[in-house]
Amino acid sequence: VIEHQKGVYNFDNLKTQYPPYLAEKGIDMILALTYSNDLYVSGAIDNNAEREAFANYAVAVAKQYPQINKFEVYNEPNLWYDWNWHQDPSDYIKLLKTTAEALRSVNPNATIIGGSLSDYQGIEPYIADFYAQKDLYPSMDAVSIHPYWYYEETPQKVFESRLRLHNRHLAAIGGFKDLYVTEIGFPTYTDENAQTPYPKSISEEEQAEKLIKSYVLDDHYNVQATMAYDFKNDGTDIAEK
């Protein structure tokens, strides 16, 4: 959290070496702007005051890290634990629109990535509603999805079907918005009793194979970038391996 007092943003405790280091190496960085702040709201961001507060935070981040030109707005707003079972995409689109306008006011060349959708079988009605929102198209430059697929009965078939689904929706609204996969991963925890949200794990050999296959398939389906989740194991918890 960088905002402990309304309107005051403190970056002193953050590790800031990545943006300048990656920029120096010519590597684009995608920054995910998350989540709600208890100073304003707990759960879904669903009114103008809360949206303005989030947009102000986004602007503060953009000014702090001028090396970053790609911003992902929020993370998996379609999941209950983020927005308290708030399954109406219209409120998220309003947040995306407000944030996009604010970011472009300080960085006209910013790439705005919307969606950040937790993408799984059964969520098709939400996805259809998401793409049908009238303010979606002008508010974003790209859509991002998180299509975890390793645990499916026919994993590659399911993964490819998800990519085709989003490409069809993007084609229907003009076809010149990009698709990003900003989360995909394959947990390798070994403790069967581990408390984890993942339905099963795989071996490290399978992990390497499936990650490479993901990159190849994403390239085939014109995905602009693929990000493996996560960057490193989360501490020593065996369930986070």
Backbone as a ProteinNet text record, in pm:
[ID]
protein_1_A
[PRIMARY]
VIEHQKGVYNFDNLKTQYPPYLAEKGIDMILALTYSNDLYVSGAIDNNAEREAFANYAVAVAKQYPQINKFEVYNEPNLWYDWNWHQDPSDYIKLLKTTAEALRSVNPNATIIGGSLSDYQGIEPYIADFYAQKDLYPSMDAVSIHPYWYYEETPQKVFESRLRLHNRHLAAIGGFKDLYVTEIGFPTYTDENAQTPYPKSISEEEQAEKLIKSYVLDDHYNVQATMAYDFKNDGTDIAEK
[TERTIARY]
84.8	0	88.4	64.9	142.3	61.5	-70.2	-155.9	-217.9	-154.2	-205.8	-286.1	-270.7	-346.5	-402.8	-528.6	-593	-512.7	-479.5	-410.5	-262	-206.8	-63.2	-4.5	91.4	146.1	293.4	327.1	462.8	522.1	627.2	691.2	820.6	850.3	980.4	1008.6	904.1	925.7	915.6	900	887.5	1023	1036.6	1157.7	1140.3	1213.7	1191.1	1296.1	1380.4	1488.7	1442.2	1329.7	1289.7	1257.3	1173.2	1139.6	1260.6	1350.6	1465.3	1559.7	1576.6	1667	1614.4	1485.4	1428.5	1428	1399.1	1398.9	1538.3	1639.7	1777.4	1811.6	1751.9	1777.6	1684.8	1596.3	1504.6	1388.6	1352.4	1243.9	1121.1	1008.8	883.5	833.5	779.8	722.8	573.5	494.1	350.7	323.9	265	237.2	88.5	56	-83.2	-118.9	-221.4	-270	-379.4	-348.2	-441.3	-429	-515.3	-654.1	-737.1	-845	-916.1	-840.4	-864.8	-798	-903.7	-878.5	-976.5	-1004.3	-919.3	-947.9	-1074.8	-1105.2	-1218.5	-1327	-1286.1	-1382.5	-1323.5	-1409.4	-1367.1	-1448.5	-1382.3	-1454.3	-1467.4	-1584.8	-1607.9	-1596.3	-1532.6	-1522.8	-1640.1	-1745.8	-1869.6	-1937.1	-1859.9	-1917	-1808.7	-1848.4	-1756	-1641.7	-1670.9	-1566.2	-1457.6	-1498.9	-1403	-1323.2	-1390.3	-1319.6	-1216.9	-1252.8	-1159.8	-1038.9	-1062.6	-952.2	-856.1	-910.5	-826.7	-748.9	-815.2	-748.8	-636.2	-657.3	-552.7	-431.6	-458.5	-350.2	-273.8	-346.9	-283.1	-192.9	-239.1	-158.7	-32.4	-44.6	72.5	177	130.8	221.9	289.1	209.7	264.2	369.7	347.9	445.9	572	554.4	668.3	757.7	694.9	769.8	747.9	811.9	791	844.1	923.6	974.8	866	755.7	650.5	546	515.3	415.8	298.7	299.8	190.4	130.4	-0.7	-69.4	-190.9	-196.9	-312.1	-400	-527.7	-617.5	-688.6	-648.3	-702.3	-656.6	-704.1	-668.9	-790.4	-834.5	-942.8	-1065.6	-1123.2	-1241.6	-1363.7	-1357.2	-1470.8	-1469.1	-1370.5	-1366.7	-1426.9	-1494.6	-1567.2	-1477.2	-1352.1	-1271	-1215.5	-1227.3	-1187.4	-1304.2	-1418.6	-1529.5	-1655	-1637.8	-1749.9	-1867.2	-1837.7	-1939	-2002.6	-1932	-1987.1	-1961.9	-2059.1	-2039.5	-2087	-2113.2	-2158.6	-2037.4	-2000.6	-1881.7	-1895.4	-2017.5	-2035.5	-1961	-1956.6	-1883.8	-1733.7	-1684.1	-1542.2	-1511	-1597.1	-1572.8	-1569.9	-1654.5	-1651.3	-1517.8	-1466.6	-1335.7	-1226.7	-1234.4	-1136.4	-1136.9	-1255.2	-1267.8	-1207.4	-1243.5	-1191.7	-1040.9	-990.2	-846.2	-771	-824.6	-759.8	-748	-854.9	-851.9	-747.2	-737.7	-641	-497.6	-471.8	-337.6	-295.4	-386.8	-352.2	-329	-381.2	-357	-211.9	-145.1	-4.8	90.6	37.9	118.6	32.3	28.2	-58.2	-24.4	96.8	138.7	118.5	55	35	-52	-14.9	-98.5	-184.2	-315.7	-409.2	-461.7	-435.7	-477.6	-594.2	-707.2	-826.8	-860	-951.5	-997.4	-931.5	-806.6	-736.6	-829.8	-889.6	-996.7	-944.2	-995.8	-975.9	-1059.5	-991.9	-1058.9	-1066.6	-1187.4	-1206	-1339.3	-1355.7	-1480.9	-1596.5	-1705	-1820.4	-1837.3	-1735.6	-1742.2	-1784.1	-1823.8	-1857	-1962.9	-2069.8	-2168.1	-2107.2	-2018.2	-1951.8	-1865.9	-1794.2	-1707.3	-1789.2	-1902.9	-1989.4	-2038.7	-2079.3	-2122.8	-2008	-1891	-1773.1	-1747.4	-1744.2	-1715.1	-1829.6	-1949.1	-2065	-2075.8	-1992.8	-2001.7	-1959.1	-2041.4	-2019.6	-1893.2	-1850.5	-1732.7	-1602.9	-1611.9	-1492.3	-1394.4	-1443	-1356.4	-1267.8	-1321.9	-1234.7	-1147.7	-1178	-1106.9	-980.3	-959.8	-846	-776	-652.3	-574.7	-560.5	-588.7	-571.1	-653.2	-677.6	-745.7	-646.4	-650	-565	-650.7	-599.1	-669.6	-571.3	-627.8	-549.3	-603.6	-566.9	-626.6	-548.2	-558	-494.2	-561.2	-479.2	-538.2	-478.6	-373.1	-299.3	-381.8	-483.9	-557.3	-678.7	-706.4	-821.9	-799.3	-909.8	-900.3	-832.8	-862.2	-795.7	-731.6	-619.5	-566.9	-538.6	-468	-433.5	-558	-651.1	-775.8	-851.5	-858.4	-928.4	-855.8	-724.2	-645.9	-666.3	-657.5	-676	-817.7	-914.7	-1053.5	-1071	-998.9	-1008	-948.8	-836	-772.4	-859.5	-918.5	-1007.4	-1129.2	-1183.3	-1300.7	-1272.9	-1161.5	-1130.7	-1097.7	-1030.8	-1004.9	-1134.3	-1233.6	-1363.4	-1430.1	-1427.2	-1488.3	-1415	-1283.8	-1206.8	-1234.3	-1248.5	-1279.7	-1415.8	-1509.3	-1645.4	-1651.4	-1554.7	-1555.5	-1449.5	-1403.7	-1314.4	-1186.1	-1138.1	-1023.6	-887.7	-881.3	-748.1	-716	-767.4	-723.1	-641.5	-533.1	-443.3	-491.4	-438.1	-466.8	-337.2	-342.7	-228.8	-269.2	-175.2	-191.5	-99.5	-157.5	-75	-63.3	-124.7	-99.8	-122.8	-23.5	-42.7	62.5	27.4	122.9	88.5	184.6	174.5	238.5	161.1	219.2	279.6	387.3	459.2	468.4	377.8	384.3	369.2	429.6	433.4	352.8	307.6	232	84.4	31.8	-107.8	-205.5	-161.3	-249	-232.8	-153.5	-129.1	-259.3	-275.3	-392.4	-366.9	-424.3	-398	-524.2	-544.9	-663	-649.5	-530.4	-508.8	-555.9	-623.8	-681.9	-580.5	-462.5	-359.6	-227.7	-119.6	11.1	68.2	178.1	246.4	395.5	470.9	614.2	682.6	806.3	880.4	909.2	925.3	947.3	822.7	704.6	580.3	561	599.3	587.2	665.1	789.6	872.6	811.5	764.7	705.2	581.7	492.7	366.8	389.5	488.7	516.8	565	655.1	703.5	588.8	504.9	390.4	296.4	279.7	194.7	248.2	378.7	438.5	416.8	434.3	418.9	273.8	178.2	37.5	-5.6	41.6	6.7	56.6	175.8	228.5	142.2	99.6	14.8	-117.2	-171.1	-300.1	-284	-167	-142.3	-149.8	-116.1	-105.4	23.3	11.5	124.6	232.2	192.5	289.3	228.4	315.4	272.6	358.2	291.5	362.5	337.3	446.2	435.1	415.1	317.2	293	338.4	425.1	469.4	619.9	673.9	814.3	906.8	868.1	944.1	850.6	892.8	810.8	780.1	659.6	619.5	669.1	792.8	846.6	872.3	855.2	887.7	764.8	647.4	523.4	519.2	512	515.5	397.9	288	170.1	185.3	290.9	311.8	428.1	461.1	575.7	532.3
-118.8	0	123.9	213.5	337.9	457.5	437.1	546.8	511.6	554.3	531	650.1	759.2	880.4	930.4	968	1005.7	1112.4	1078.8	1173.7	1184.7	1106.6	1108.7	974.1	975.5	852.6	841.4	731.4	711.5	585.6	603.5	492	448.8	503.4	481.7	335.5	259.5	121.2	19.6	68.1	-23.2	-49.3	-168.1	-201.2	-143.5	-38.3	35	8.2	-92.6	-111.3	-170	-240.2	-307.6	-213.6	-110.1	-25.7	36.3	104	161.8	56.1	-54.3	-160.5	-222.7	-256.2	-317.5	-219.9	-93.7	6.3	20	16.1	25.1	-91.3	-208.3	-327.4	-336.1	-236.9	-237.6	-332.4	-364.1	-458.2	-382	-402.6	-340.2	-405.8	-326.3	-376.3	-347.6	-446	-427	-415.4	-304.3	-282.8	-301.1	-391.5	-412.9	-316.2	-237.6	-141.4	-208.6	-237.7	-309.6	-253.9	-278.3	-324.1	-208	-234.9	-128.1	-91.7	27.5	78.6	100.5	46.6	55.9	199.8	292.4	433.2	479	410.9	451.9	345.2	218.4	112.7	-22.2	-117.5	-255	-342	-392.2	-473.3	-401	-411.1	-355.7	-203.7	-151.5	-6.8	30.4	85.8	98.6	234.6	339.7	474	570.8	691.9	786.8	826.9	847.4	887.9	780.9	656.1	545.9	531.2	551	543	655.4	774.6	886.9	862.7	805.1	775	674.6	573.3	473.4	538.4	623.2	690.5	780.7	847.2	932.1	849.3	734.4	640.9	598.6	567.7	526.3	636.1	758.3	871.4	886.4	870.6	881	775.6	655.3	547	578.7	626.6	658.3	768.1	865.3	972.4	922.7	829.4	775	691.1	620.4	530.2	569.7	675.5	719.4	620.7	522.1	420.8	324.6	319.4	222.1	284.2	212.6	260.2	164.6	53.3	-43.1	-64.2	-41.6	-50.8	-142.9	-239.5	-329.2	-280.1	-256.6	-196.8	-305.2	-316.4	-410	-553.4	-645.1	-785.6	-872.3	-944.8	-1042.6	-986.8	-879	-822.5	-913.9	-1015.3	-1107.7	-1216.3	-1216	-1316.6	-1260.6	-1343.9	-1301.8	-1238.6	-1291.7	-1241.6	-1103	-1054.8	-917.8	-820.9	-858.6	-763.1	-817.7	-899.9	-945.5	-1000.7	-1095.9	-1159.6	-1059.5	-952	-847.6	-888.1	-946.5	-1007.9	-922.7	-796.2	-708.1	-635.9	-662.2	-599	-449.3	-395.8	-253.3	-164.4	-201.4	-120.5	-124.3	-241.5	-248.5	-161.7	-161.8	-82	66.7	108.9	248.9	281	187.8	206	211.9	123.6	120.4	252.5	302.7	427.6	545.2	558.2	667.8	659.8	540	521.8	546.7	498.5	518.9	667	741.6	884.9	955.5	916.2	977.8	944.2	818.7	778.6	848.2	858.3	921.8	1071.3	1130.9	1273.3	1299.8	1201.2	1218.1	1139.7	1042.1	963.3	929.2	1019.7	997.3	870.9	820.7	700.2	572	582.5	463.7	360.4	234.3	122.5	79.4	89.1	54.2	-86.4	-174.3	-314.7	-337.7	-377	-398.9	-545.4	-573.2	-710.3	-776.6	-822.1	-900.5	-1009.5	-1079.6	-1173.4	-1307.7	-1354.3	-1493.8	-1575.8	-1650	-1709.4	-1861.1	-1911.7	-2054.9	-2095.1	-2224.3	-2272.8	-2244	-2191.5	-2155.7	-2007.2	-1930.2	-1785.6	-1713.8	-1791.6	-1733	-1622.7	-1635.2	-1525.5	-1394.3	-1399.2	-1276.7	-1219	-1305	-1258.4	-1191.2	-1250.9	-1191.2	-1053.8	-1042.2	-913.1	-812.9	-859.5	-773	-709.4	-790	-737.9	-654.8	-669	-594.1	-453.7	-421.4	-290.5	-179.6	-76.9	23.7	107.4	127	209.1	128.7	-1.5	-85.1	-47.6	-40.7	-27.8	96.3	217.1	335.9	345.2	266.7	279.6	196.3	106.2	15.5	-0.6	-45.6	-81	-231.3	-303	-448.1	-509.5	-640.3	-719.1	-820.7	-842.4	-944.2	-1052	-1174.1	-1288.4	-1374.2	-1458	-1549.9	-1691.5	-1754.6	-1884.7	-2004.3	-2027.9	-2147.8	-2271.6	-2364.4	-2474.4	-2611.4	-2617	-2741.2	-2852.2	-2816.9	-2917	-2971.6	-2916.8	-2964.1	-3106.5	-3175.1	-3312.8	-3317.2	-3218.7	-3205.7	-3066	-3047.9	-2914	-2829.8	-2884.3	-2800.7	-2762	-2853.3	-2824.3	-2710.6	-2716	-2611.3	-2478.1	-2479.5	-2356.6	-2290.6	-2367.7	-2310.9	-2259	-2325.7	-2278.4	-2143.7	-2120.5	-1991	-1880	-1907.4	-1806.9	-1775.9	-1879.3	-1855.9	-1774.9	-1803.2	-1731.2	-1581.4	-1544.7	-1402.2	-1337.8	-1411.1	-1356.6	-1331.3	-1417.2	-1394.9	-1268.8	-1252.5	-1132.7	-1006.2	-1011.5	-895.4	-864.7	-968	-948	-882	-919.6	-866.4	-717.3	-666.5	-523.6	-447.7	-506.9	-434.5	-505.9	-591.8	-674.8	-610.4	-483.4	-425	-385.2	-461.5	-454.8	-580.8	-563.9	-676.2	-764.9	-886.1	-983.2	-1015.3	-1009.4	-1043.7	-1155.5	-1242.4	-1339.4	-1292.8	-1229.9	-1171.3	-1260.7	-1375.4	-1479.3	-1614.2	-1700.2	-1841.9	-1915.2	-2029	-2094.8	-2239.6	-2308.7	-2452.7	-2489.2	-2495.3	-2520.1	-2658.9	-2667.5	-2793.9	-2835.9	-2786.4	-2825.6	-2977.3	-3034.1	-3180.2	-3233.6	-3149.4	-3193.1	-3204.7	-3325.5	-3346.6	-3283	-3257.7	-3197	-3044.6	-2990.1	-2846.3	-2769.4	-2662.7	-2576.4	-2481.9	-2512.5	-2437.4	-2431.3	-2322.1	-2312.9	-2392.4	-2444.4	-2513.2	-2657.3	-2707.4	-2841.3	-2954.5	-2931.1	-3034.9	-2972.4	-3046.3	-2997.4	-3089.4	-3046	-3126.3	-3127	-3210.1	-3217	-3094.9	-3070.5	-2958	-2980.3	-3106.7	-3137	-3101.4	-3139.4	-3103.3	-2951.2	-2887.2	-2742.7	-2675.8	-2718.1	-2660.6	-2686.4	-2808.8	-2845.2	-2760.9	-2748.2	-2676.8	-2525.7	-2473.2	-2330.6	-2298.4	-2379.7	-2357.9	-2373.5	-2474.6	-2494.3	-2374.6	-2316.7	-2197.5	-2083.1	-2061.7	-1954.3	-1977.1	-2101.3	-2132.1	-2111.7	-2161.5	-2147.3	-2001	-1927.1	-1785.6	-1710.9	-1743.2	-1679.8	-1715.5	-1839.5	-1884.5	-1807.8	-1775.5	-1706.2	-1553.9	-1503.1	-1358.9	-1290.9	-1363.2	-1302.4	-1219.4	-1095.3	-1002.4	-1031	-1082.8	-1113	-1217.3	-1301	-1404	-1393.3	-1388.6	-1373.1	-1494.5	-1561.9	-1677.8	-1630.1	-1690.9	-1657.6	-1776.4	-1751.1	-1613.9	-1605.3	-1485.2	-1456.9	-1550.3	-1581.1	-1674.8	-1731	-1839.2	-1898.2	-1796.4	-1805.1	-1712.5	-1763	-1732.7	-1774.5	-1924	-1981.4	-2121.2	-2210.8	-2153.1	-2231.1	-2331.3	-2460.8	-2565.6	-2552.8	-2494.7	-2479.4	-2365.2	-2288.4	-2174.8	-2198.1	-2323.4	-2357.2	-2367.9
0	0	0	-94.4	-99.7	-49.6	-27.1	17.2	152.1	258.8	393.5	444.2	375.4	404.6	272.3	271.2	145.7	71.5	-53.3	-138.9	-117.1	-23.6	4.3	-37.3	-130.2	-186.4	-147.7	-82.2	-31.7	-93.9	-172.4	-241.5	-173.8	-58	4.7	37.8	71	114.3	1.2	-120.3	-233.9	-298	-354.7	-429.9	-571.1	-599.6	-724.1	-830.4	-810.9	-905.5	-1038.2	-1040	-1163.3	-1278.6	-1261.8	-1377.3	-1447	-1376.5	-1448.2	-1504.4	-1431.9	-1479.1	-1608.4	-1610.8	-1730.5	-1847.4	-1818.8	-1926	-1986.4	-1901.4	-1949.4	-2041.4	-2016.3	-2097.3	-2219.1	-2233.7	-2347.6	-2331.5	-2206.9	-2179.9	-2131.5	-2197.9	-2154.8	-2026.6	-1939.1	-1815	-1813.3	-1777.1	-1759.5	-1609.5	-1569.7	-1427.6	-1401.2	-1310.4	-1271	-1158.9	-1181.3	-1081.5	-998.7	-874.5	-787.5	-646.5	-557.8	-557.4	-504.1	-433.6	-363.9	-235.9	-185.8	-65.8	42.2	161.5	270.2	313.7	274.4	302.7	231.9	121.1	39.4	30	24.2	-5.5	33.8	61.6	81.1	-13.7	-116.4	-215.2	-346.4	-406.5	-539.8	-540.5	-643.1	-664.7	-755.2	-696.1	-772.5	-760.8	-729.3	-736.7	-782.1	-820.3	-881.1	-789	-660.6	-567.4	-556.9	-551	-541	-670.2	-783.5	-911.1	-925	-882	-887.9	-797.5	-682	-590.9	-653.6	-718.7	-785.4	-899.7	-977	-1089.3	-1040.1	-928.1	-871.6	-830.3	-773.2	-738.1	-863.4	-970.9	-1095.9	-1150.5	-1144.4	-1191.3	-1107.3	-976.9	-888.7	-924.5	-952.9	-990.7	-1125	-1221.5	-1353.4	-1345.3	-1259.7	-1243	-1172	-1079	-1005	-1095.9	-1190.9	-1279.1	-1425.3	-1471	-1609.4	-1712.8	-1666.7	-1759.7	-1804.7	-1730.5	-1759.1	-1851.2	-1958.3	-2055.1	-2074	-2002.7	-2013.1	-1874.1	-1864.7	-1735.3	-1747.2	-1656.8	-1648.1	-1533.8	-1564.7	-1466.1	-1385.9	-1261.8	-1163.8	-1192.3	-1109.7	-1124	-1093.8	-1194.9	-1181.6	-1109.6	-1159.7	-1094.1	-1100.3	-1183.4	-1193.5	-1087.8	-999.1	-892.4	-764.5	-691.9	-571	-467.2	-451.5	-340.8	-368	-490.7	-519.2	-505.5	-560.5	-566.1	-498.7	-394.9	-311.9	-393.9	-476.9	-562.6	-658.7	-687.5	-773.6	-918.4	-981.5	-1112.4	-1229.4	-1207.5	-1314.8	-1373	-1498.7	-1554.5	-1577.6	-1573.9	-1604.5	-1505.4	-1377.9	-1281	-1306.8	-1347.3	-1381.7	-1503.7	-1604	-1724.7	-1689.1	-1597.3	-1552.7	-1486.5	-1406.5	-1344	-1450.9	-1547.8	-1656.5	-1733.2	-1764.6	-1840	-1762.2	-1634.8	-1552.1	-1538.9	-1516.4	-1498.6	-1628.7	-1739.6	-1869.6	-1902.2	-1879.8	-1907.2	-1820.7	-1694.9	-1604.3	-1646	-1679.4	-1719.8	-1848.7	-1943.2	-2070.6	-2054.8	-1948.6	-1925.9	-1885.8	-1827.2	-1788	-1878.5	-1950.5	-2044.2	-2165.9	-2264.2	-2381.4	-2459.1	-2442.7	-2515.6	-2435.5	-2321.4	-2238	-2307.8	-2290.4	-2335	-2217.3	-2233.6	-2126.3	-2151.3	-2056.9	-2068.4	-1973.4	-2028	-1947.7	-1932.4	-1844.1	-1824.5	-1706.8	-1729.1	-1627.3	-1575.5	-1670.2	-1638	-1590.9	-1478.9	-1442.5	-1539.7	-1624.5	-1740.3	-1725.2	-1713	-1694	-1755.6	-1777.6	-1835.2	-1739.1	-1794.6	-1714.3	-1696.7	-1735	-1717.5	-1846.3	-1945.5	-2075.5	-2069.8	-1988.5	-1981.8	-1935.2	-1835.7	-1790.3	-1902.3	-1973	-2080.9	-2190.4	-2224.8	-2327.2	-2282.3	-2155.2	-2101.4	-2100.7	-2066.5	-2061.8	-2197.3	-2301.6	-2435.1	-2492.2	-2436.1	-2486.7	-2427.7	-2329.5	-2264.6	-2361.3	-2375.2	-2480	-2457.7	-2334	-2307.9	-2305.9	-2329.7	-2325.1	-2435.5	-2556.4	-2673.5	-2668.4	-2643.7	-2640.7	-2516	-2414.1	-2286	-2278.5	-2371.9	-2360.2	-2494.5	-2484.8	-2603.8	-2618.1	-2511.1	-2511.6	-2399.9	-2412.2	-2309.1	-2254.2	-2123.4	-2062.5	-1997.9	-2003.7	-1946.8	-1867.5	-1777.8	-1695.5	-1717.5	-1827	-1861.2	-1807.5	-1678.1	-1622.4	-1681.4	-1730.6	-1807.6	-1777.2	-1697.9	-1681	-1617.9	-1537.1	-1460.4	-1535.5	-1655.5	-1731.1	-1782.4	-1808.8	-1858.2	-1994.4	-2077.8	-2207.5	-2211.6	-2143.9	-2117.3	-2241.1	-2338.5	-2454.8	-2532.7	-2545.1	-2616.6	-2548.7	-2416.6	-2341.5	-2356.2	-2343.4	-2353.9	-2489.8	-2594.3	-2728.4	-2746.8	-2687.6	-2700.4	-2632.8	-2520.2	-2452	-2538.9	-2600.5	-2686.5	-2807.6	-2864.8	-2980	-2938.2	-2820.8	-2772.3	-2764.6	-2704.4	-2689.9	-2824	-2911.2	-3044.3	-3120.6	-3102	-3168.4	-3114.4	-2982.2	-2923.4	-2968.7	-2975.3	-3019	-3166.3	-3246.2	-3387.9	-3404.1	-3317.1	-3327.2	-3294.4	-3217.5	-3185.1	-3264.5	-3372.6	-3462.2	-3496.3	-3405.9	-3437.9	-3422.6	-3379.4	-3365.9	-3222.4	-3127.7	-2988.3	-2959.4	-2887.1	-2863.3	-2748.6	-2746.3	-2640.6	-2567.5	-2434.5	-2350.1	-2254.6	-2223.6	-2115.4	-2003.1	-1901.7	-1795.9	-1672.7	-1678.4	-1577.1	-1641.3	-1624.1	-1653.1	-1570.4	-1517	-1430.1	-1404.2	-1344.3	-1324.1	-1190.8	-1083.1	-950.3	-938.4	-860.7	-843.7	-697.9	-612.9	-471.9	-459.1	-356.7	-343.6	-226.5	-139.1	-21.7	-58.5	-63.1	-102.2	-5.1	117.5	217.7	226.1	135.5	140.1	118.1	193.9	178.2	61.6	-52.4	-174.3	-258.4	-332.2	-418	-546.7	-574.7	-700.7	-691.7	-794.9	-786.9	-787.9	-843.9	-841.5	-883.1	-863.4	-904.3	-1010.6	-1069.6	-1169.7	-1136.4	-1208	-1183.6	-1245.4	-1202.6	-1259	-1407.4	-1447.7	-1589.6	-1671.5	-1618.6	-1686.9	-1687.7	-1579.3	-1571.4	-1684.8	-1704.1	-1809.6	-1947.1	-1967.1	-2096.6	-2125.3	-2026.7	-2048.2	-2061.6	-1991.4	-2004.3	-2145.5	-2197.3	-2334	-2433.6	-2411.8	-2501	-2496.3	-2377.3	-2364.1	-2448.5	-2442.6	-2521.6	-2671.1	-2714.3	-2857.1	-2901.8	-2821.5	-2856.8	-2853	-2754	-2746.7	-2870.1	-2913.3	-3034.3	-3155.3	-3161.7	-3273.1	-3277.3	-3159.6	-3152.3	-3133.4	-3171.5	-3176.1	-3038.7	-2934.4	-2802	-2798.2	-2750.5	-2756.8	-2652.6	-2538.2	-2432.8	-2339.8	-2282.5	-2188.4	-2063.2	-1948.5	-1822	-1733.6	-1696.2	-1607.8	-1464.6	-1397	-1256.9	-1171.6	-1071.8	-1057.1	-1076.2	-1048.6	-1075.7	-998.2	-874.7	-793.2	-687.6	-622.2	-517.5	-408.4	-352.5	-246.9	-111.8	-80.6	48.4	55.1	173	194.8	204.3	186.4	195.3	80	112.1	10.3	-84.9	-39.5	-124.9	-224.5	-211.7	-301.7	-396.6	-419.6	-504.6	-649.5
[MASK]
+++++++++++++++++++++++++++++++++++++++++++++++++++++++++++++++++++++++++++++++++++++++++++++++++++++++++++++++++++++++++++++++++++++++++++++++++++++++++++++++++++++++++++++++++++++++++++++++++++++++++++++++++++++++++++++++++++++++++++++++++

